[in-house]
Tab-separated table of C-alpha atoms in Angstrom:
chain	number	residue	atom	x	y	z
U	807	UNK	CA	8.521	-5.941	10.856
U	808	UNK	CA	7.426	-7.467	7.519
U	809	UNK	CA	4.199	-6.978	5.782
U	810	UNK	CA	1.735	-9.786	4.956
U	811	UNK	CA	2.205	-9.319	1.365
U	812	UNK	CA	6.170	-10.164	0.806
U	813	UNK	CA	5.446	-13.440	2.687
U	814	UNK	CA	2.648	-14.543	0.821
U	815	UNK	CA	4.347	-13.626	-2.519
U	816	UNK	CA	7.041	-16.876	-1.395
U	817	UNK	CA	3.402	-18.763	-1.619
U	818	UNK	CA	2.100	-17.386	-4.889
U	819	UNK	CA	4.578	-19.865	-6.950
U	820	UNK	CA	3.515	-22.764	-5.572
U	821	UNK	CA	-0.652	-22.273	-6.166
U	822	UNK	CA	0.161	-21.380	-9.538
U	823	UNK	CA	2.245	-24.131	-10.741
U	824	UNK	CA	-0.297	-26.413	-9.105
U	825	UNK	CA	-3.406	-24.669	-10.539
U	826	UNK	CA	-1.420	-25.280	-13.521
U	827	UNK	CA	-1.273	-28.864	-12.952
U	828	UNK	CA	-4.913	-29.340	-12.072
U	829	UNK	CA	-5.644	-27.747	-15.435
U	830	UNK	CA	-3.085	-30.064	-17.399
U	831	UNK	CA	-4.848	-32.796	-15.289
U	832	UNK	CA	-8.108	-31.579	-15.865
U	833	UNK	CA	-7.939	-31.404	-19.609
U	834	UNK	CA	-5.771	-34.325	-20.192
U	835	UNK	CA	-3.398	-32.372	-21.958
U	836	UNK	CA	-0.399	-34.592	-21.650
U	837	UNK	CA	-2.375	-37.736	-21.909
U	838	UNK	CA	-3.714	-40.233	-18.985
U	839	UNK	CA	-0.159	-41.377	-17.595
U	840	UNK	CA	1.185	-37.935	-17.556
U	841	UNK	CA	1.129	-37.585	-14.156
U	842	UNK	CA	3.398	-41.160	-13.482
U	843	UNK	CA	5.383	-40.175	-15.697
U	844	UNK	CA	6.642	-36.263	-14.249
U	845	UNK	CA	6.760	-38.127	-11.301
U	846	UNK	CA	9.492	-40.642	-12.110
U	847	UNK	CA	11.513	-38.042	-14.126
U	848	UNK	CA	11.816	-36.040	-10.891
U	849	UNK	CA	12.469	-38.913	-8.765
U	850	UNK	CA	15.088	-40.263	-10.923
U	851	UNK	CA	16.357	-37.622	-13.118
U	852	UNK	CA	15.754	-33.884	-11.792
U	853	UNK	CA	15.827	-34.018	-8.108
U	854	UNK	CA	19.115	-36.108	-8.064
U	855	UNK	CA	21.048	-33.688	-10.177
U	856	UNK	CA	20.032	-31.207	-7.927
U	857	UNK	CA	20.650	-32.880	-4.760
U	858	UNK	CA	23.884	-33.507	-6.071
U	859	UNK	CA	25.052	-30.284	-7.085
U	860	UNK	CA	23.780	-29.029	-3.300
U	861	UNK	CA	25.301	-31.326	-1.333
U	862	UNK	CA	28.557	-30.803	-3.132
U	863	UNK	CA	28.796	-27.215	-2.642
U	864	UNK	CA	27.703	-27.551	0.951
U	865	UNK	CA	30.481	-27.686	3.618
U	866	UNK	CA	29.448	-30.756	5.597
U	867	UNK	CA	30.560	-28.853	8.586
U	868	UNK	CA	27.333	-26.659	8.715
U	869	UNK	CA	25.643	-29.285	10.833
U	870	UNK	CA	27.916	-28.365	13.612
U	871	UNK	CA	25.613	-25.811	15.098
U	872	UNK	CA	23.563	-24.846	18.072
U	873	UNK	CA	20.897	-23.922	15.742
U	874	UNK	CA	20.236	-27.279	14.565
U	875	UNK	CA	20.386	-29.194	17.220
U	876	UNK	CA	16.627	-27.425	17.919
U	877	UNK	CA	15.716	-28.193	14.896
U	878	UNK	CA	16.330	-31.388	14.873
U	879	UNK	CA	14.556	-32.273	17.826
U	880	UNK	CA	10.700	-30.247	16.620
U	881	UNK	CA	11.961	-32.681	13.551
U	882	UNK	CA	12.181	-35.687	15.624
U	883	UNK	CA	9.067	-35.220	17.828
U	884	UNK	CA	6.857	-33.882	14.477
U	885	UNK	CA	8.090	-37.333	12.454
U	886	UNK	CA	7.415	-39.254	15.955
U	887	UNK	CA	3.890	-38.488	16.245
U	888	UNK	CA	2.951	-39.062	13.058
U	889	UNK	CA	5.007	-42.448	13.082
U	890	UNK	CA	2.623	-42.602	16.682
U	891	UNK	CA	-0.486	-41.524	15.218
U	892	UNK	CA	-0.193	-43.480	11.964
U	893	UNK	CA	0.230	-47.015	14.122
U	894	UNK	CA	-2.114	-46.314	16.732
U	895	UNK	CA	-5.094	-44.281	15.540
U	896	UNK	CA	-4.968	-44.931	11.904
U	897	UNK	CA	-3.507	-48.763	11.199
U	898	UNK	CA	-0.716	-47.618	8.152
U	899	UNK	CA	1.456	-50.194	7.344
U	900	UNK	CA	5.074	-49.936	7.910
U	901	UNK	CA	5.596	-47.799	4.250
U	902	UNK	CA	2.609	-45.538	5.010
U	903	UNK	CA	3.874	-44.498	8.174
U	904	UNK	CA	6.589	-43.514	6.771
U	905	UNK	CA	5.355	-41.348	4.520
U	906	UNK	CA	2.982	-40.363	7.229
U	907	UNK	CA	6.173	-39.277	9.882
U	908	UNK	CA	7.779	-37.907	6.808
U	909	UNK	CA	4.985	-35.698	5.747
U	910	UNK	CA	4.984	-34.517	10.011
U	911	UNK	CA	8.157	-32.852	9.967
U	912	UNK	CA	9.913	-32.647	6.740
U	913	UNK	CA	9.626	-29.116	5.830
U	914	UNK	CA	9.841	-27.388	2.209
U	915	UNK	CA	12.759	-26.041	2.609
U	916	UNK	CA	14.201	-24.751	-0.480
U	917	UNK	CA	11.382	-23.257	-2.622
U	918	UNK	CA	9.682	-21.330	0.651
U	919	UNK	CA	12.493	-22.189	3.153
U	920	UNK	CA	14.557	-19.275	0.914
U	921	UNK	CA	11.935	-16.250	0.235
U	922	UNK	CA	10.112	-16.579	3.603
U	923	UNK	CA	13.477	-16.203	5.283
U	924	UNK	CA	14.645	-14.060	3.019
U	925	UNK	CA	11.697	-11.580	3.671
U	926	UNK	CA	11.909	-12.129	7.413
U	927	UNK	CA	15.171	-12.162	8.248
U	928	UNK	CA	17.193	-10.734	5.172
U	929	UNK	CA	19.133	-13.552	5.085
U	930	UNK	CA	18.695	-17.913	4.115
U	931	UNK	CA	21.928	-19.174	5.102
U	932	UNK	CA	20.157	-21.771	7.405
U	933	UNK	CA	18.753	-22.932	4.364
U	934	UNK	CA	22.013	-25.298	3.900
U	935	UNK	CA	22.570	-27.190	7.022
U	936	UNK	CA	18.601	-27.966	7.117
U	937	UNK	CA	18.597	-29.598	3.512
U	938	UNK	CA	21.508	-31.497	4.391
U	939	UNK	CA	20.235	-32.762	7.579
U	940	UNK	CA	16.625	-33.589	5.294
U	941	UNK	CA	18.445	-35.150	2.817
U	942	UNK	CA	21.460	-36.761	4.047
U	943	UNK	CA	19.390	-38.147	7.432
U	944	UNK	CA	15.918	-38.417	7.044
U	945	UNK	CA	15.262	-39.127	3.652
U	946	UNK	CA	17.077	-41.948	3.527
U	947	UNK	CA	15.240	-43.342	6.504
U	948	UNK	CA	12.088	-42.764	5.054
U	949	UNK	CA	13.995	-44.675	1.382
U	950	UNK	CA	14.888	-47.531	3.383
U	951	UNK	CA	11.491	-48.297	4.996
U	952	UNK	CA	9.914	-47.720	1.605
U	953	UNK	CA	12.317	-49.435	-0.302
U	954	UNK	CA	12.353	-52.409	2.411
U	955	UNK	CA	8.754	-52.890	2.261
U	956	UNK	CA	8.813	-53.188	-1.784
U	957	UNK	CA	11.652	-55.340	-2.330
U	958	UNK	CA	12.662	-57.007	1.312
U	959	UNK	CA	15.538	-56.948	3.467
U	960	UNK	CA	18.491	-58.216	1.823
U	961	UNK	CA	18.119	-54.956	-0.975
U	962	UNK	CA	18.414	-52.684	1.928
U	963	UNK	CA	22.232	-53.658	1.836
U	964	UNK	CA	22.162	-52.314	-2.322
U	965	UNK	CA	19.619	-49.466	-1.565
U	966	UNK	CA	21.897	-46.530	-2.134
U	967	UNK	CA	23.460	-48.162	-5.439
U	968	UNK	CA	20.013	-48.262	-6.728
U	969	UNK	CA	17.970	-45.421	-5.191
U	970	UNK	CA	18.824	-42.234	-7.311
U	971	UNK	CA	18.100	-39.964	-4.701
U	972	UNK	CA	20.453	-41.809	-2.097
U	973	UNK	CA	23.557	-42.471	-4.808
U	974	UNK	CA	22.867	-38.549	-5.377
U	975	UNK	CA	23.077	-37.245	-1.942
U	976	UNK	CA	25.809	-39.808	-1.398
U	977	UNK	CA	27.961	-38.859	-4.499
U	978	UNK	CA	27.692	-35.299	-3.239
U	979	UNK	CA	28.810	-35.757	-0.085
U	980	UNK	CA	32.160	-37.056	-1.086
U	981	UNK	CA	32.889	-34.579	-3.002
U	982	UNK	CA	31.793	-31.756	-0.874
U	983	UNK	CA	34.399	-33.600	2.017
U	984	UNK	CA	37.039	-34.085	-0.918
U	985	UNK	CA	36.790	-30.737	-2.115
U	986	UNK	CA	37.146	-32.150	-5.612
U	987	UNK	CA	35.709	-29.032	-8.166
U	988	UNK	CA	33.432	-30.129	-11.665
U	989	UNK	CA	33.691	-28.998	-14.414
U	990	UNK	CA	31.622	-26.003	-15.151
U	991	UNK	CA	30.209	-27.646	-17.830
U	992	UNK	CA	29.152	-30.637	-15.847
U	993	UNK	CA	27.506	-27.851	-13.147
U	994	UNK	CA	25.734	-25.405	-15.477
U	995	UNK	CA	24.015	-28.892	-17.022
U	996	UNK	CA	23.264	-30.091	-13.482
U	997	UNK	CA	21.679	-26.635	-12.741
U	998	UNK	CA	19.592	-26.890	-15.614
U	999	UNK	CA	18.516	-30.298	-14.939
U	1000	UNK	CA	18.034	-30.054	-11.269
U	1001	UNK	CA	16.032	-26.212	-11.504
U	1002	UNK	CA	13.448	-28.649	-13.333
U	1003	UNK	CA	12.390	-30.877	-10.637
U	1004	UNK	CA	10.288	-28.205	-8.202
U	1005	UNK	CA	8.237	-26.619	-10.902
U	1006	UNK	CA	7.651	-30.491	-11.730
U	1007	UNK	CA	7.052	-32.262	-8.666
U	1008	UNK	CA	4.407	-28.891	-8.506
U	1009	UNK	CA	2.923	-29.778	-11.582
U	1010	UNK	CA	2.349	-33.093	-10.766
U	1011	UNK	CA	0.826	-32.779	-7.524
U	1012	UNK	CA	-1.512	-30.420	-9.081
U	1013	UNK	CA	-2.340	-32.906	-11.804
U	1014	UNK	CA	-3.251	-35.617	-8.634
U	1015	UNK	CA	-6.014	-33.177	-7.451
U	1016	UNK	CA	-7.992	-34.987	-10.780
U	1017	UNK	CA	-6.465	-37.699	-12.164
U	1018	UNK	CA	-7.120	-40.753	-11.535
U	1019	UNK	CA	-3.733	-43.586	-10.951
U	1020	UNK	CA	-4.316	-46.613	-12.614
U	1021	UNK	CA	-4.673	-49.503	-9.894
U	1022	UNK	CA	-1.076	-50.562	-9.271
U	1023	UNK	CA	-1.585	-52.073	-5.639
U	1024	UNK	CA	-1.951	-48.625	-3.520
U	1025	UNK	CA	-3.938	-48.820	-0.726
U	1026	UNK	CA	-7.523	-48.196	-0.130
U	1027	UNK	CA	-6.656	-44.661	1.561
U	1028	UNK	CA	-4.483	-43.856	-1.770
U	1029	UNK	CA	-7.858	-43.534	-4.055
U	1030	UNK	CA	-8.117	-39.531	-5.295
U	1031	UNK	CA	-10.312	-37.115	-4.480
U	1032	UNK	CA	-12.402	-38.030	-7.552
U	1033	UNK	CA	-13.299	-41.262	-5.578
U	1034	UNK	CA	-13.200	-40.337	-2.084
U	1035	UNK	CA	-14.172	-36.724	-1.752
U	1036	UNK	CA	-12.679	-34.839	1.287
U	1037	UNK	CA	-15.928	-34.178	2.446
U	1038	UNK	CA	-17.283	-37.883	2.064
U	1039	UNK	CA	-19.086	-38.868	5.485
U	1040	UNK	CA	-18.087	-42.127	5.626
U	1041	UNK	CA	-15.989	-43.687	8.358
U	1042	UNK	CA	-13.060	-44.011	6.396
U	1043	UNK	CA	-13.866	-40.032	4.907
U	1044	UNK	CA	-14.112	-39.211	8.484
U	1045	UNK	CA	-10.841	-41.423	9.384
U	1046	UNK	CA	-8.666	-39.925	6.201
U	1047	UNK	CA	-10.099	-35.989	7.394
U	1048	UNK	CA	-8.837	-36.494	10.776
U	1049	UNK	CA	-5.285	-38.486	9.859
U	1050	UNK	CA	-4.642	-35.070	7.698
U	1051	UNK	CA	-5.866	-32.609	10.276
U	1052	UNK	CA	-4.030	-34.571	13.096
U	1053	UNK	CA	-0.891	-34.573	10.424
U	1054	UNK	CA	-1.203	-30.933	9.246
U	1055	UNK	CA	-1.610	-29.768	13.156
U	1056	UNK	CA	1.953	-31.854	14.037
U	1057	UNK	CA	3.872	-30.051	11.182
U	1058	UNK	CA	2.544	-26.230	11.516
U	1059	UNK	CA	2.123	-26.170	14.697
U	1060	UNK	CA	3.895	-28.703	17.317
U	1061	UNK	CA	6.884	-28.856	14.977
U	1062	UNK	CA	7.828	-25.101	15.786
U	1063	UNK	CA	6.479	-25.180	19.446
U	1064	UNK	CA	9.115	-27.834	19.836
U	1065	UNK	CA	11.844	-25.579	18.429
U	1066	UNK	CA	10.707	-22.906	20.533
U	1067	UNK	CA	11.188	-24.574	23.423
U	1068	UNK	CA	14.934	-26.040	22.868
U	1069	UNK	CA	16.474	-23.041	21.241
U	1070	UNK	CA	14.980	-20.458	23.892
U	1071	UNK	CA	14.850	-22.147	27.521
U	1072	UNK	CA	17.625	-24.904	26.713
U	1073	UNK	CA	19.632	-23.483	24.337
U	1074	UNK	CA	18.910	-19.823	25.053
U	1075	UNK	CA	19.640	-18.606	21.019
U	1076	UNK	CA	19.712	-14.808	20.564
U	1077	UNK	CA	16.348	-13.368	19.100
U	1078	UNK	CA	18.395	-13.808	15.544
U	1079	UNK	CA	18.677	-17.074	15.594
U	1080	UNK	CA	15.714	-18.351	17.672
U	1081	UNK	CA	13.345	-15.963	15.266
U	1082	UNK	CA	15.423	-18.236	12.256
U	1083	UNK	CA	14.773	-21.725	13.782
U	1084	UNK	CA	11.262	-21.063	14.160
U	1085	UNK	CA	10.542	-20.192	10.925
U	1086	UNK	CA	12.228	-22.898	9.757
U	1087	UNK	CA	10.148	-25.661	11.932
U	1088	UNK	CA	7.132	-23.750	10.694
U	1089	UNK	CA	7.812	-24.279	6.614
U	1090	UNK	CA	4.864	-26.281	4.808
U	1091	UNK	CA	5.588	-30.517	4.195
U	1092	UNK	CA	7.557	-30.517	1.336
U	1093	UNK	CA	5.974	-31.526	-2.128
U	1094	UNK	CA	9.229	-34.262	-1.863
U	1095	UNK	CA	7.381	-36.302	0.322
U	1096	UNK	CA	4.131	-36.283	-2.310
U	1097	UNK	CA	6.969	-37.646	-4.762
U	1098	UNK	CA	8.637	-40.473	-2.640
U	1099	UNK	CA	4.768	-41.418	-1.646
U	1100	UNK	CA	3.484	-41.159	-5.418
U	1101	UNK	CA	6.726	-43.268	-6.850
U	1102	UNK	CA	6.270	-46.339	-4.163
U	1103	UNK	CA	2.502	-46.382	-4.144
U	1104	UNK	CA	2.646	-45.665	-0.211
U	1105	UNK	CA	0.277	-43.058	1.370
U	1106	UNK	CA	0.202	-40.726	-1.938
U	1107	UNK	CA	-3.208	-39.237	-0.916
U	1108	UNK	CA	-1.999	-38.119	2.948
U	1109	UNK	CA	1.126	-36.563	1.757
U	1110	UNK	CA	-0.455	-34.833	-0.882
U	1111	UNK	CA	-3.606	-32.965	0.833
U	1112	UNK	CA	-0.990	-32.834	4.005
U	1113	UNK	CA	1.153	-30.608	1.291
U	1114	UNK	CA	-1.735	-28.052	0.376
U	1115	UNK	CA	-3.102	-28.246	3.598
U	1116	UNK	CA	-0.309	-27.176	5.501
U	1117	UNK	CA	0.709	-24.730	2.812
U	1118	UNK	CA	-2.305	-23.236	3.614
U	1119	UNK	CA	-2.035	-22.923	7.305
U	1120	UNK	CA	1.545	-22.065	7.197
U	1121	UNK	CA	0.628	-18.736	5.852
U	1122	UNK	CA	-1.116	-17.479	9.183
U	1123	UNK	CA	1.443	-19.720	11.268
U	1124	UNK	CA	4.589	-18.256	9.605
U	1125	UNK	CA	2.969	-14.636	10.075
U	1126	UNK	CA	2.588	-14.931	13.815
U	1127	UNK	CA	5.725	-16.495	14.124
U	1128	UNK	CA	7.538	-13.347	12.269
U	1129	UNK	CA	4.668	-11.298	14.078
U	1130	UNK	CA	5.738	-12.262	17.696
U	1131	UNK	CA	9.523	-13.125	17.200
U	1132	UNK	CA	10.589	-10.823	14.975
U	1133	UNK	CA	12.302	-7.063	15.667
U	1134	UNK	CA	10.028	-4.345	16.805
């Protein structure tokens, strides 16, 4: 049975590099466009290299596994609801519900995905089939609506030739099904590059706790915290509270129950493996979504305080999880 401590310690990176960032932010260290700027370097430069590199050492067979398939569906009843929610409760337009589904059910799966599991169960293989099924499947749902909304239907048909994130995950999944093998120069430079964008996008979502964005055309719901405190009593405080709670309560905690219930009554997993999707369906909203939101001006403020919220309550979720799965 773990202790408390190791899985917090998978936690402790991402408060500090976003404590870090609310300093930066707080001092204006890097200056007042700072924050648009990290952004956009790890949306077009650091996260693709990395995706890349993944993808192509990732068999694409890995999807082909019992295992997933419960995953996928807490996934597609998490990003469901908040697609639900977001039309009928909360009136997003069609880009902020995507961000709002997204920020449901797409869990962080690399930076905590790894040590929580790794502490738990010894062992983050699983790690691999659910970034390809994040990146190659939902993310570039989430692109298209985003990228739809901004620049209309025809550039769907050019979306992956100009999305950097979608030529990246593309790109690496023909050469992970060619089994074509870089250079190591070309890798060690993409590992470099691409170990850049977490710590980043981490940075920069710390830096959004104070600065304020320059008016670009978000939406009312995207001003900061410095303008719309989370405890503001107004309706639209009280509306933007509740769309976070509701959002936060999808991801840590109907997101797993879902798992739960295909991969031990309908798929009947061993303890192993059910224990393993679990944990997984538990993991925080990635600080990817905060990035996509951020770099289209959709829904920035939800994603981010559905990031650190559900960070938050992922630490007691994950522990009962590990608590009452886990080996005696």
């Amino acid at each position: 049975m773990p202790s408390l401590h190791p899985l917090l310690s998978g936690f402790a990176p991402i408060w500090a590099l976003t404590g870090i960032g609310y300093l930066v932010g707080r001092t204006r260290l890097l200056g007042p466009h700072a924050e648009t700027v990290l952004n956009r370097f790890v949306f077009h430069v650091a996260m693709p290299a990395g995706l890349f590199l993944l993808i192509s050492r990732t068999p694409l067979g890995r999807f082909a596994n019992p295992s997933m398939l419960a995953f996928m569906a807490g996934t597609a009843v998490a990003t469901g609801l908040g697609l639900l929610a977001g039309h009928l409760f909360f009136r997003r337009e069609p880009g902020e519900l995507a961000i709002g589904a997204m920020a449901s059910g797409y869990v962080n799966s690399a930076n905590l995905g790894i040590p929580v599991t790794m502490q738990v169960l010894g062992d983050a293989s699983f790690v691999g089939p659910v970034m390809l099924f994040q990146i190659l499947l939902v993310t570039p749902a989430v692109l298209a609506v985003l990228d739809g909304g901004a620049a209309g239907r025809r550039a769907l048909l050019t979306l992956p030739l100009r999305n950097p994130i979608l030529l990246a995950a593309a790109l690496g999944a023909v050469v992970s099904a060619t089994g074509l093998h870089l250079p190591a120069e070309l890798t060690r430079s993409g590992d470099l590059l691409g170990g850049a964008g977490v710590p980043t996008a981490l940075i920069a979502l710390g830096m959004s706790l104070h600065n304020r964005p320059s008016a670009d055309g978000r939406s009312p719901g995207d001003r900061p915290l410095g303008e719309r405190p989370f405890g503001d009593h107004s309706s639209e405080g009280r509306s933007r509270r509740a769309e976070v709670g509701l959002t936060v309560a999808v991801k840590t905690l109907v997101q797993p129950l879902v798992a739960l219930a295909v991969a031990g009554p309908l798929l009947h997993l061993p303890p192993h493996q059910l224990l393993t999707v679990v944990l997984f369906s538990a993991l925080p909203t990635a600080q990817n979504v905060y990035t996509y939101a951020r770099e289209y001006g959709q829904g920035a403020v939800l994603a981010r305080d559905t990031v650190l919220w559900s960070t938050l309550v992922s630490m007691a979720t994950l522990s009962v999880i590990s608590w009452a799965l886990g080996p005696a």
